[in-house]
XYZ file of C-alpha atoms in Angstrom:
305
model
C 0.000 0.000 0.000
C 3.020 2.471 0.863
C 4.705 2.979 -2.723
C 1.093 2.682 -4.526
C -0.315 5.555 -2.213
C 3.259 6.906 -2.069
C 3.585 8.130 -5.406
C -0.134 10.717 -4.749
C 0.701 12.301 -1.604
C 2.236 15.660 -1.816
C 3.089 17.140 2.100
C 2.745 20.758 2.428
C 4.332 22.533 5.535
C 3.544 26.492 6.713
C 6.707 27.779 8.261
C 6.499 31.464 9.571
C 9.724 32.251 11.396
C 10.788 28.408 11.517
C 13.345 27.068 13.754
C 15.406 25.658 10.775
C 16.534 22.690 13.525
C 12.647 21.387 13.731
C 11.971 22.163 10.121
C 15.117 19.566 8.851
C 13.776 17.310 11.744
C 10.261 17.474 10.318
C 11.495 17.358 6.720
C 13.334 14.385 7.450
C 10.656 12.304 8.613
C 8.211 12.877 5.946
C 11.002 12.596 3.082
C 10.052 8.689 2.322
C 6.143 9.065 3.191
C 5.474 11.387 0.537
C 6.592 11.738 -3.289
C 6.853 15.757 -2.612
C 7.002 18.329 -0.537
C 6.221 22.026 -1.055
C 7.416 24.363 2.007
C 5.526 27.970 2.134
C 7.176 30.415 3.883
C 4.877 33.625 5.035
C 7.307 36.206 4.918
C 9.847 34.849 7.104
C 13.026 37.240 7.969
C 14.782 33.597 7.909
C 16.270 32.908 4.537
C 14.334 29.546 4.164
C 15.147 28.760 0.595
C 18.504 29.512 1.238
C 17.983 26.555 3.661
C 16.612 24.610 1.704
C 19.205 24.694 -1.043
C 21.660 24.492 1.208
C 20.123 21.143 2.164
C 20.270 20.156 -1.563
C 17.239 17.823 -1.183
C 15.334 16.431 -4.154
C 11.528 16.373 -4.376
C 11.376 19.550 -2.160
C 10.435 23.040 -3.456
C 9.988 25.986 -1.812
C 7.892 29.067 -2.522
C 8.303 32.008 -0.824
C 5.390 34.639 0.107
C 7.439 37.587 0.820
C 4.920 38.666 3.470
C 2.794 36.838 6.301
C -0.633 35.916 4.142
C -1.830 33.481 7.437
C -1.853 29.568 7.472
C -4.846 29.335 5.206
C -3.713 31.021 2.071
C -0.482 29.526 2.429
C -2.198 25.719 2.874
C -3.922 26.841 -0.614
C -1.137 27.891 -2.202
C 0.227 24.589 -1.217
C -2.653 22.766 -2.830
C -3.013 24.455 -5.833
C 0.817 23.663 -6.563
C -0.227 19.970 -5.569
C -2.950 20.123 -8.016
C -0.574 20.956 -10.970
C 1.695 18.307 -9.941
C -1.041 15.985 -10.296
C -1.794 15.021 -6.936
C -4.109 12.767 -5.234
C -3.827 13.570 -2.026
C -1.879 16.180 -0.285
C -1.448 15.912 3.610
C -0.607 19.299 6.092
C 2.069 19.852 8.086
C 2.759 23.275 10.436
C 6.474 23.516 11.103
C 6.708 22.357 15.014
C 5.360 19.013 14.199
C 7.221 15.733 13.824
C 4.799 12.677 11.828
C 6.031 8.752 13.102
C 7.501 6.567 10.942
C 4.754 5.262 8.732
C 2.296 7.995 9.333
C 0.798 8.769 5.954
C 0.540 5.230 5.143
C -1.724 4.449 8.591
C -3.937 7.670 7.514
C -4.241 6.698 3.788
C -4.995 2.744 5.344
C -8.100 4.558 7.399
C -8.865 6.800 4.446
C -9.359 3.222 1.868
C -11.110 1.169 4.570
C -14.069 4.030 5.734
C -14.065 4.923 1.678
C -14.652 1.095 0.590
C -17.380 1.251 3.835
C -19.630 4.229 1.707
C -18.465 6.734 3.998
C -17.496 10.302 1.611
C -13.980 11.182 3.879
C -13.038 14.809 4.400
C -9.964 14.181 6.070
C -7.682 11.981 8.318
C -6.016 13.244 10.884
C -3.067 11.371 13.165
C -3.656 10.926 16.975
C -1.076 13.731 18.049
C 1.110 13.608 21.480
C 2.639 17.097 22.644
C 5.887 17.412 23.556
C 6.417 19.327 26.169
C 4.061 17.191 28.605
C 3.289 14.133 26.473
C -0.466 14.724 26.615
C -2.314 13.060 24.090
C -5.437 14.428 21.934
C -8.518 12.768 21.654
C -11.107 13.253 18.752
C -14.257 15.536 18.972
C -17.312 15.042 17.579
C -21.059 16.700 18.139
C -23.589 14.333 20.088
C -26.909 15.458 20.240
C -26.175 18.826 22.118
C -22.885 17.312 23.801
C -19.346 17.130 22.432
C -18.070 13.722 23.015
C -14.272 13.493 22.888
C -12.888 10.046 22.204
C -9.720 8.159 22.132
C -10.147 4.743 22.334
C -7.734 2.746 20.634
C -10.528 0.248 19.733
C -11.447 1.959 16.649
C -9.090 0.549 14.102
C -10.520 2.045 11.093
C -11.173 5.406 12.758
C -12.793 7.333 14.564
C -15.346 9.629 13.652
C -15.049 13.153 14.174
C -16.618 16.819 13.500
C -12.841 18.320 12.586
C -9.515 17.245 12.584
C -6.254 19.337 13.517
C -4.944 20.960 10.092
C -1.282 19.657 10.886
C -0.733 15.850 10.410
C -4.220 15.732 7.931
C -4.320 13.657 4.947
C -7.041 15.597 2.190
C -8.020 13.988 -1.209
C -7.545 16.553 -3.740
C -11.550 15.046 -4.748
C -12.654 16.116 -1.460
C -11.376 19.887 -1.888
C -12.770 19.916 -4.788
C -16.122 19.699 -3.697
C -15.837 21.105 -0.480
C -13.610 23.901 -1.481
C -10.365 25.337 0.141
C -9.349 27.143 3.449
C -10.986 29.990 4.482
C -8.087 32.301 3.963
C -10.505 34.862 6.078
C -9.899 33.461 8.681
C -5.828 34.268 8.600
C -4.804 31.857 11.437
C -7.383 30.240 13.926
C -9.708 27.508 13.708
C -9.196 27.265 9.726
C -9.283 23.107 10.408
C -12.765 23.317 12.861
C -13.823 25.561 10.076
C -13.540 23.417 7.267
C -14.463 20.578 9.119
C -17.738 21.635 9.962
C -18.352 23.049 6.254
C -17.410 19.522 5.003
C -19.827 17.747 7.407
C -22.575 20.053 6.186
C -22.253 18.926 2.597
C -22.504 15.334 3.468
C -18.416 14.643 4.066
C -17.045 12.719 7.516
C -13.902 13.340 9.110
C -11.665 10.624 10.914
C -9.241 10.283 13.403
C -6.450 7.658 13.067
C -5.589 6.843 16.762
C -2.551 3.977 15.380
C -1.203 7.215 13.097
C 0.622 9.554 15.512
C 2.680 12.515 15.444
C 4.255 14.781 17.718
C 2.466 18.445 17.839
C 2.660 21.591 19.776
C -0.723 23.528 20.447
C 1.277 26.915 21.862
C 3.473 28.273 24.112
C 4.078 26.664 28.167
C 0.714 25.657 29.032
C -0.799 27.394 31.813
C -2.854 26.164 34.553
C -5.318 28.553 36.478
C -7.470 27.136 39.086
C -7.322 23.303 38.098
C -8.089 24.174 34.046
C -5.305 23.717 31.579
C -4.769 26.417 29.107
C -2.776 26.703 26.260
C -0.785 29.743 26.532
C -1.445 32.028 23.400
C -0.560 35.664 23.243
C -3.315 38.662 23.363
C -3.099 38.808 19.392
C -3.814 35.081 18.904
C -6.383 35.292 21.270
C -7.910 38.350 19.136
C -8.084 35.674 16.069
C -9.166 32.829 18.309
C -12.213 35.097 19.932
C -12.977 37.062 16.428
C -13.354 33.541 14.336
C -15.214 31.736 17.171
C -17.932 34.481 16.638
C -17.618 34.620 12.908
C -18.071 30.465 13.180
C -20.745 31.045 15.437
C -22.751 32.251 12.705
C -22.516 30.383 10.235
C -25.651 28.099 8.828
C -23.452 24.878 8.542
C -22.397 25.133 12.316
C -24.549 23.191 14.391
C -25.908 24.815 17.829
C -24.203 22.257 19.778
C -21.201 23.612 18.304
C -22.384 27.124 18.787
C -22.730 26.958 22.406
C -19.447 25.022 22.638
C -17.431 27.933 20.738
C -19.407 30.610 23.370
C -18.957 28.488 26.381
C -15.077 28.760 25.248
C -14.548 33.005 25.284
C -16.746 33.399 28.423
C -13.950 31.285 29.478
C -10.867 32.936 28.595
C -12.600 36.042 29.406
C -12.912 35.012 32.793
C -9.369 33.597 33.220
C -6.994 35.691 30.886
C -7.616 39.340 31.697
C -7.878 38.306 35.500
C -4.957 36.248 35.205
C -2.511 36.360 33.289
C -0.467 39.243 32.001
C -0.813 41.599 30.512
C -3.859 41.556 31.674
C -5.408 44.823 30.469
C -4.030 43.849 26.629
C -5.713 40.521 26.756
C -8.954 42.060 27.650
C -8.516 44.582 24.708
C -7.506 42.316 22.498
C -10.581 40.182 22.843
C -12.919 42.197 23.027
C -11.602 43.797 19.785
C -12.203 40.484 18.563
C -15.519 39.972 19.686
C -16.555 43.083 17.580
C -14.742 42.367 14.741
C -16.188 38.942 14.754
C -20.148 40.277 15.077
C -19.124 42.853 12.317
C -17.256 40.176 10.263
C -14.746 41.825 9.604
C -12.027 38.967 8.936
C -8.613 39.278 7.526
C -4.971 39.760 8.869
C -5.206 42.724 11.667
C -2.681 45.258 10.653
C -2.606 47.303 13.518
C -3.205 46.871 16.745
């Protein structure tokens, strides 16, 4: 199955200011799961074609943006170049993740067996362990009015979910097709939940591959504030996590279950973040900017701030 499937998958990795130590680390492991792979750089001050030549790697190309156009336009960028290569399948990689040995081939295995079963797949995405603590995720899917989160390792041919992280998913160029690419809109923050949701709507299922795993981190040093974990984003990614989770909010394909998850979420970090972790004041500012922009829709990359 691995040389058959081999010769379709194009990898396509985001860097944006890239530690060129994890970037040859991730480039090496995906080298013989993939027939190419396309870096795009948004406007990094880091030569990364340089480094990339220097590396003198066949079967890797590099495009450079020449400014920061957010993880969306860059992922389409990335799959439009896939498409003229002649691509099946193109799977997503941001630059601070590592895939197994194997990887692609357990996705595109989970991808065959729920296709053969009648099921139309959106994506696959691998069963991802962070780093720093070693935490696993689990899968989430929409329940009734309840998110379930799941992680058993009993589903072998996956396990059925509403979205799947963007880094580490495998995408059939058919799928995109139909579904349509990345909202670019968005810039950077919940692009994957995003698509996801607009895939389910038009009749598509996503999977999780719990035997497919790769190493992935979420943000900066978690934080924990009174027993909850957080992921420790700065006030401007919290701006783009608060603005999209309204935008999303509104949407006609996003179910109310979903809808009262997303709000449940910023009454959250409004209650922790401004209260408790600094800089306060700009977190609260920030958001709330956010909040606005998101009711107004205004979308984009936020130029000043």
């Amino acid at each position: 199955m691995t040389p058959s499937h081999g010769q379709r998958v194009v990898a396509i990795v985001v860097t944006y200011q890239p530690d060129l130590v994890e970037l040859a680390c991730l480039l090496d492991a995906i080298r013989h799961q993939v027939l190419r792979t396309i870096v795009v750089d948004n406007g990094s001050s880091i030569n990364v074609n340089r480094f990339l030549a220097d590396r003198n790697e066949a079967g890797i190309h590099c495009l450079c943006l020449g400014h920061n156009h957010g993880v969306a336009a860059a992922q389409n960028v990335g799959i439009a170049w896939a498409r003229e290569q002649g691509a099946s399948f193109v799977v997503l990689f941001d630059q601070d993740s590592i895939p197994e040995s194997g990887m692609v081939a357990l996705l595109y295995r989970t991808y065959q067996r729920r296709t053969d079963e009648g099921f139309r797949v959106a994506a696959v995405g691998p069963r991802y362990v962070d780093d720093r603590n070693r935490a696993r995720a689990s899968f989430s899917r929409l329940s009734g009015m309840r998110i379930l989160t799941e992680d058993s390792t009993t589903h072998k041919d996956g396990i059925l979910a509403d979205f799947v992280i963007s880094s580490g998913s495998l995408i059939s160029l058919e799928a995109l097709s139909h579904i349509g690419d990345m909202n670019e809109a968005l810039f950077i923050d919940q692009i994957d939940i995003e698509w996801g949701l607009r895939a389910k709507s038009l009749g598509y299922q996503s999977f999780g591959a719990y035997d497919a795993v790769m190493t992935h981190s979420l943000g900066e040093t978690p934080l924990c504030i009174l027993g909850r974990k957080l992921l420790n984003h700065s006030p401007l990614r919290h701006y783009y996590i608060v603005r999209n989770a309204i935008w999303l909010m509104s949407r006609s394909y996003t179910p109310l279950g979903w809808r009262l998850y997303l709000a449940r979420m910023i009454f959250v970090r409004y209650l922790l973040y401004p209260l408790w972790v600094a800089p306060r004041l700009v977190y609260f500012t920030m958001m709330t900017k956010g909040l606005w922009h998101g009711l107004w829709g205004r979308l984009g990359k936020l130029e000043s701030y």
